[in-house]
PDB file of C-alpha atoms in Angstrom:
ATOM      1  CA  UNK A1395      25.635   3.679  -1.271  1.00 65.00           C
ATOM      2  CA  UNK A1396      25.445   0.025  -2.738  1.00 86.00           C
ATOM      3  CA  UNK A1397      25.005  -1.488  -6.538  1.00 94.00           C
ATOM      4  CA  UNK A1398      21.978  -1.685  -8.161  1.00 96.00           C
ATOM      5  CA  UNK A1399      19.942  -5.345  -8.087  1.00 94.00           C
ATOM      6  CA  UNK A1400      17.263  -5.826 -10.651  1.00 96.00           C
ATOM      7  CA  UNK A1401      14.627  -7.564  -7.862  1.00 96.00           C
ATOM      8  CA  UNK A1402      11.393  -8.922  -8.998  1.00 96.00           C
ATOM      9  CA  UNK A1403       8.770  -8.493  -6.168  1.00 95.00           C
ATOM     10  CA  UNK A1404       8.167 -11.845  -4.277  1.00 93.00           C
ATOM     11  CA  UNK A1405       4.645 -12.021  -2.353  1.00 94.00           C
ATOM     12  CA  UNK A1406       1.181 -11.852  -3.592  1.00 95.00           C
ATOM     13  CA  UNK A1407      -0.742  -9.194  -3.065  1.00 97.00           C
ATOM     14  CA  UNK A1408      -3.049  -9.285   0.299  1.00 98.00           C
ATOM     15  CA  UNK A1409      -7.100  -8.729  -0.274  1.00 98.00           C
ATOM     16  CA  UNK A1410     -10.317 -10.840  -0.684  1.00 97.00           C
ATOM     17  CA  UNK A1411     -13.399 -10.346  -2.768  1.00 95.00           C
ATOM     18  CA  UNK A1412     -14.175  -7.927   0.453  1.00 96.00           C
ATOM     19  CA  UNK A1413     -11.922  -5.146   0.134  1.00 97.00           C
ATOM     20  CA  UNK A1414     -12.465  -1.689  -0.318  1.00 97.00           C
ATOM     21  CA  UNK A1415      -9.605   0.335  -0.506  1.00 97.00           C
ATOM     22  CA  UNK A1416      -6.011  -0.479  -1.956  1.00 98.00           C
ATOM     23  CA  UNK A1417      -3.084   0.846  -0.572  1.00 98.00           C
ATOM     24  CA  UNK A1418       0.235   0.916  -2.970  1.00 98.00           C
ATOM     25  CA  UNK A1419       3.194   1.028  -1.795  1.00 97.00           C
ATOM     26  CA  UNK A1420       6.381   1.030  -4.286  1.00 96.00           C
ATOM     27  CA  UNK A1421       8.854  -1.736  -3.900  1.00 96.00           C
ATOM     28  CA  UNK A1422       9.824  -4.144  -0.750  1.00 95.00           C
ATOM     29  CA  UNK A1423      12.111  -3.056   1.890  1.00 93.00           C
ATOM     30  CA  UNK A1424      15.383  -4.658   1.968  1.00 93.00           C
ATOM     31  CA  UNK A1425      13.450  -5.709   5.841  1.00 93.00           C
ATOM     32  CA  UNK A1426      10.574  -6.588   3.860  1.00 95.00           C
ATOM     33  CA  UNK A1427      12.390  -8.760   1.118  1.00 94.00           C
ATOM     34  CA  UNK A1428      14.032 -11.049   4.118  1.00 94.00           C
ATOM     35  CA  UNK A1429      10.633 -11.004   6.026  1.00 92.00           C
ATOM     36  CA  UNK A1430       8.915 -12.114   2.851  1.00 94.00           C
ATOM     37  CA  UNK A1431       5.775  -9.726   3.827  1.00 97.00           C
ATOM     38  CA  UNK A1432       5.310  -5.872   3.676  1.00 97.00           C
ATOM     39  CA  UNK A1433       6.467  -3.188   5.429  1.00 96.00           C
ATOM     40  CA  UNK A1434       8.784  -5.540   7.581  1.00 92.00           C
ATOM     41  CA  UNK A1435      11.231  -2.894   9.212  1.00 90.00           C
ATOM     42  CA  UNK A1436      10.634  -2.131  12.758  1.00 89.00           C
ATOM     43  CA  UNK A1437      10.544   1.168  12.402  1.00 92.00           C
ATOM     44  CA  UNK A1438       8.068   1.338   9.654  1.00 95.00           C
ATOM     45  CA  UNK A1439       4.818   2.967  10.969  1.00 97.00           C
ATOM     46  CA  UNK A1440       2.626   1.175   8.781  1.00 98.00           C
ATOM     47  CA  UNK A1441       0.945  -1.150  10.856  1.00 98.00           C
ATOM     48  CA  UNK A1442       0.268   1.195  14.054  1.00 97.00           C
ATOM     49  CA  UNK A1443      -1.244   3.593  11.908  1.00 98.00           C
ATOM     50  CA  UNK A1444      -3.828   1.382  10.162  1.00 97.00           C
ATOM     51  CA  UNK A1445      -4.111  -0.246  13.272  1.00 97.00           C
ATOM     52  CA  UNK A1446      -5.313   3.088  15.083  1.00 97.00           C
ATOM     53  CA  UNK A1447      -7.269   4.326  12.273  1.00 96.00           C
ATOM     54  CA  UNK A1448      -9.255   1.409  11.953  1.00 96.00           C
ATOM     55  CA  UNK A1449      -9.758   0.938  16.045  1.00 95.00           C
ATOM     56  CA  UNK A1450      -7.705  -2.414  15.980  1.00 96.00           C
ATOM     57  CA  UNK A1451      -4.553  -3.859  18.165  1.00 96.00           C
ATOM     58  CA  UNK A1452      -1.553  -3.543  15.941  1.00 97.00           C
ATOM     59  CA  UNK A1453      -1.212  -6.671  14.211  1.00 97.00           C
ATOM     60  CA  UNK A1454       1.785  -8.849  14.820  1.00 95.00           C
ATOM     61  CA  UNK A1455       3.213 -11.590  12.482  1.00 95.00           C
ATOM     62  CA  UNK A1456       2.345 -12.449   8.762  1.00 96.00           C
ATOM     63  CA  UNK A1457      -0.898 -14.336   9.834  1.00 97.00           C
ATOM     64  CA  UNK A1458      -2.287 -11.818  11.731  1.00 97.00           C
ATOM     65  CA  UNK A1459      -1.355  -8.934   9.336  1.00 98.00           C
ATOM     66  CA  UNK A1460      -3.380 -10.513   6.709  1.00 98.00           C
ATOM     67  CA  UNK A1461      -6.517 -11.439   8.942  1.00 98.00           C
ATOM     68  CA  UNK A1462      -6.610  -7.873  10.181  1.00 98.00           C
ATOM     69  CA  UNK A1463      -6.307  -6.465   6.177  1.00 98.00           C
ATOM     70  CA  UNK A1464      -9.087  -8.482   5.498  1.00 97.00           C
ATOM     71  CA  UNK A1465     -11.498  -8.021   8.254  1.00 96.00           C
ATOM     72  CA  UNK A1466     -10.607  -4.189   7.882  1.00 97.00           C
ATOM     73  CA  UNK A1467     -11.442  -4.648   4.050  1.00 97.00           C
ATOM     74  CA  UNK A1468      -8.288  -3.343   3.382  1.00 98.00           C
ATOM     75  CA  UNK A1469      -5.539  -4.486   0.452  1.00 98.00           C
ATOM     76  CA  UNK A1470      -1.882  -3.901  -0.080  1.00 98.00           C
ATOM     77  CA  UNK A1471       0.569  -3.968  -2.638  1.00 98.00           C
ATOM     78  CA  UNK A1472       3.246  -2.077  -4.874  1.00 97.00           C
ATOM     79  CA  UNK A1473       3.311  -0.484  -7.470  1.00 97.00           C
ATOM     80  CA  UNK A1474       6.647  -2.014  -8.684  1.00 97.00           C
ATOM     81  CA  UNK A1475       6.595  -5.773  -9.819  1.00 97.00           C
ATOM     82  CA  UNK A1476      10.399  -5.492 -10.959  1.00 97.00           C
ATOM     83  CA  UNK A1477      12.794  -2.905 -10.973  1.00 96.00           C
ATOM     84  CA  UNK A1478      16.593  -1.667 -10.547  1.00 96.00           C
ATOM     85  CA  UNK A1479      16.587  -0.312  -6.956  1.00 95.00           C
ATOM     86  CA  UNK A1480      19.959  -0.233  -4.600  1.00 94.00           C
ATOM     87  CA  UNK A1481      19.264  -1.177  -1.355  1.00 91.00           C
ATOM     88  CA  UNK A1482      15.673  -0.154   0.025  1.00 90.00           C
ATOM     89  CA  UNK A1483      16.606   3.458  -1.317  1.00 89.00           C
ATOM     90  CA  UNK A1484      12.948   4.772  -3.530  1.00 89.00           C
ATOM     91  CA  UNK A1485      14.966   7.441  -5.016  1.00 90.00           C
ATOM     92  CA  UNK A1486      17.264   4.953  -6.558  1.00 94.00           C
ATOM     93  CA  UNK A1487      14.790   3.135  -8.618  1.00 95.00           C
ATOM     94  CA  UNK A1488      15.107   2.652 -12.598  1.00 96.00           C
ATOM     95  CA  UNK A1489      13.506   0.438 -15.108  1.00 97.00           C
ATOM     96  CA  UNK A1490      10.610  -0.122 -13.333  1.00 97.00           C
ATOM     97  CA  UNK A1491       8.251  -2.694 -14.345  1.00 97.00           C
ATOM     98  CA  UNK A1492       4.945  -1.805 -12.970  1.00 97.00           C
ATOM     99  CA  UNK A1493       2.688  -4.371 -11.453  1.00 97.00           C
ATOM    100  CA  UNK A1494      -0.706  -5.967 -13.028  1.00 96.00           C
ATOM    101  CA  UNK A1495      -3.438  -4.098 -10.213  1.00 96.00           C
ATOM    102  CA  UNK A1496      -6.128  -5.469 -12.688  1.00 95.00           C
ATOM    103  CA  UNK A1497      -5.327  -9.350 -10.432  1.00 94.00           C
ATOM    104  CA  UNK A1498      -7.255  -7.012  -7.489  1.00 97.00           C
ATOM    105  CA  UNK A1499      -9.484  -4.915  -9.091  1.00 96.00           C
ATOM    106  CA  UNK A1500     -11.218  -7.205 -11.288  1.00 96.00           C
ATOM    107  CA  UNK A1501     -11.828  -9.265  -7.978  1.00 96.00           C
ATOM    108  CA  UNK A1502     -12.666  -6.495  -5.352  1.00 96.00           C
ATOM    109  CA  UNK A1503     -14.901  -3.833  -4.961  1.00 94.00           C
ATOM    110  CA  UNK A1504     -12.298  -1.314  -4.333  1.00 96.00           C
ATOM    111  CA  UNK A1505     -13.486   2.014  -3.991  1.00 96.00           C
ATOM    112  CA  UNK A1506     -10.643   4.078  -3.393  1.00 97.00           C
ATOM    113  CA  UNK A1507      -6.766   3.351  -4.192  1.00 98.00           C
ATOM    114  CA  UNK A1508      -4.258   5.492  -1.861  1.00 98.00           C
ATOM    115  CA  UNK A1509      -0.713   5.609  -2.329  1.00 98.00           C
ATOM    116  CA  UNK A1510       1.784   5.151   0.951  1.00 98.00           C
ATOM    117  CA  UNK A1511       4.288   7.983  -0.165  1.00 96.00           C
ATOM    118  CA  UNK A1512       4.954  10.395  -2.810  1.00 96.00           C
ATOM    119  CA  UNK A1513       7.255   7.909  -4.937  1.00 96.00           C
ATOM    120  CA  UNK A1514       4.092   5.345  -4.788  1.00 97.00           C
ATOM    121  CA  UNK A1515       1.629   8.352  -6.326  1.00 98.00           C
ATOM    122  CA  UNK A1516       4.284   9.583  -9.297  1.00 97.00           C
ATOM    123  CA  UNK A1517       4.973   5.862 -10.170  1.00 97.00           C
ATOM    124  CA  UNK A1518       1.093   5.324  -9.871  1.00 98.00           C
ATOM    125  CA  UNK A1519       0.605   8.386 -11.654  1.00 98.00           C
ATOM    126  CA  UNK A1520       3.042   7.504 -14.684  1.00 96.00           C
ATOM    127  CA  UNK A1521       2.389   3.924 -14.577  1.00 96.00           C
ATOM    128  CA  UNK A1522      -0.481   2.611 -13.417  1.00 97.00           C
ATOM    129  CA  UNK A1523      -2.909   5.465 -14.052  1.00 96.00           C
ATOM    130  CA  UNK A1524      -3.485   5.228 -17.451  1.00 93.00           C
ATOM    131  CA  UNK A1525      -4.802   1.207 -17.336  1.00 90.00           C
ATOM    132  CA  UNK A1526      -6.235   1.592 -13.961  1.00 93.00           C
ATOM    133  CA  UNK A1527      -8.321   4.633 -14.545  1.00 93.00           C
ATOM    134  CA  UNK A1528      -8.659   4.942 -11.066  1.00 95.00           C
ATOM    135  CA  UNK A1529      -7.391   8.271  -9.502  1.00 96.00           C
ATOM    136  CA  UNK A1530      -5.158   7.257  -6.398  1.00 98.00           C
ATOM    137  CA  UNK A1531      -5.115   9.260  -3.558  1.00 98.00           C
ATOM    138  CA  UNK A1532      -1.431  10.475  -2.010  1.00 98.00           C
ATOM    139  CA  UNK A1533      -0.687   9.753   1.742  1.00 98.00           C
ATOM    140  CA  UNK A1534       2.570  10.639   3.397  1.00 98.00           C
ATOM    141  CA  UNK A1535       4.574   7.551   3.906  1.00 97.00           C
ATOM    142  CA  UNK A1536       4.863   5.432   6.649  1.00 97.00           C
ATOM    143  CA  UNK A1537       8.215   4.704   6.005  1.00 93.00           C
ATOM    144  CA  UNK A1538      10.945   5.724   8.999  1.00 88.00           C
ATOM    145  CA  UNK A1539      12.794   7.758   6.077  1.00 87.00           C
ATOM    146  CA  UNK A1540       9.671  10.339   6.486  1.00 91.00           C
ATOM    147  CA  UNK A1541      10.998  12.071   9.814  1.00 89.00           C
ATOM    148  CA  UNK A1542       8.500  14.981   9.192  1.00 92.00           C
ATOM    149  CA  UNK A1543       5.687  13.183   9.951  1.00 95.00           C
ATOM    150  CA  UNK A1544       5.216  11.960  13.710  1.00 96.00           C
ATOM    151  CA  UNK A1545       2.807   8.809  14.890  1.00 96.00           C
ATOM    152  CA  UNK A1546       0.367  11.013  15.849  1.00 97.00           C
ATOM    153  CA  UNK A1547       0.541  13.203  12.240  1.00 97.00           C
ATOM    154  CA  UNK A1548       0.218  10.164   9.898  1.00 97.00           C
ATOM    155  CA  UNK A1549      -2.837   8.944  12.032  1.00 97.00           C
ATOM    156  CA  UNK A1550      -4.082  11.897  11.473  1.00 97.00           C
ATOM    157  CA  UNK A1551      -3.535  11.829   7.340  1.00 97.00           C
ATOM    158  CA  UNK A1552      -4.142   8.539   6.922  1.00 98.00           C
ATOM    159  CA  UNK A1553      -7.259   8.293   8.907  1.00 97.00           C
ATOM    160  CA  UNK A1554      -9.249   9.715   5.550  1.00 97.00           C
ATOM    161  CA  UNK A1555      -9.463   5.763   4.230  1.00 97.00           C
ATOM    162  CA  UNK A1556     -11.732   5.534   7.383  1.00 93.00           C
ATOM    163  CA  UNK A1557     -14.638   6.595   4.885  1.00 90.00           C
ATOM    164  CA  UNK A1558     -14.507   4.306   2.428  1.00 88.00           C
ATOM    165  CA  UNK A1559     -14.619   1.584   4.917  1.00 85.00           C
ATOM    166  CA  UNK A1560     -17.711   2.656   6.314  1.00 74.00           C
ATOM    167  CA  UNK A1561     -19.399   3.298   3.695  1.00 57.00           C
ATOM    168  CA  UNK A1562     -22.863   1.116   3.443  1.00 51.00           C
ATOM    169  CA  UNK A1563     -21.682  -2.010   1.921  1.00 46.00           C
ATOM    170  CA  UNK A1564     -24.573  -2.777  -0.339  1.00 40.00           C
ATOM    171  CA  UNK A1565     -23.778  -2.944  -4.092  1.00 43.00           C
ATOM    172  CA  UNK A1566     -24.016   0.323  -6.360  1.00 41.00           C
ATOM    173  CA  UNK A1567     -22.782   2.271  -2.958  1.00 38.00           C
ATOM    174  CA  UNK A1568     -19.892   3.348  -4.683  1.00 40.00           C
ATOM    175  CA  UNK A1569     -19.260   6.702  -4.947  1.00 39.00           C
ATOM    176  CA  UNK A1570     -17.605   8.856  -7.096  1.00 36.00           C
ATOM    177  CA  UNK A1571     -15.144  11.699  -5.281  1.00 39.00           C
ATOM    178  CA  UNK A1572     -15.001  15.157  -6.504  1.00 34.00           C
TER     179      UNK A1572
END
């Protein structure tokens, strides 16, 4: 299976002043470590599925990943800022340092925080949660590892963050979720 690496994540997180939602995922890809940007392995859905959900081409390149998250009001990180993890494997992670989302959230009106995966919700959940304050909505992953779900299923899922998008943008429009 591989040794464990204590990594430290590498890239900022992606958003402007704009945003409105934050998605989380956990920790970079092995793909995504080399590519020096999120969700970098060609098989990860990530991009077609916010590209179809929010109407867009699917962006290609660093450049034109982070233009498209910010004219979609969308940000991205991870959970994770360092941790023991061997290889790309989630289920191998230990001594997880969890990142600071306070850099974001202090700068964006972000109305909704969503999760890309069940291991990105429980680390949110027993991490994150308690200084965010912010419940995070789960979302299965996008990650090629998630065989269950089909193109055409995660659009589906993931097309809830559609409403908090287009939502009026005036300030004081946020609004609470049962």
């Amino acid at each position: 299976m591989g040794e464990y690496e204590h990594l430290h994540h590498t890239f900022e997180p992606v958003f402007d002043g704009k945003s409105r939602i934050l998605i989380l995922g956990t920790f970079p890809s092995v793909k995504s470590r080399e590519n020096e940007f999120y969700y970098g392995h060609p098989q990860n859905r990530f991009w077609k599925v916010l590209a179809a959900v929010t109407g867009a081409d699917t962006p290609v390149g660093t450049e034109e990943k982070i233009r498209f998250l910010k004219d979609s009001k969308i940000s991205i990180w991870d959970v994770i800022d360092s941790c023991d993890i061997i290889g790309s494997s989630d289920s191998s992670i230990r001594n997880v340092v969890p990142a600071d989302l306070s850099v974001i959230l202090e700068k964006a009106d972000i109305r909704q925080i969503y999760a890309n995966g069940g291991k990105a919700w429980q680390l949110y959940q027993k991490y994150l949660l308690p200084a965010a304050g912010r419940s995070c909505i789960k979302l299965p992953s996008t990650s090629p590892a998630n065989a269950a779900f089909s193109l055409e299923r995660l659009k589906e899922e993931w097309s809830v963050i559609k409403e908090h998008l287009e939502e009026n943008d005036m300030p004081g429009s946020f609004r609470i979720q049962p």
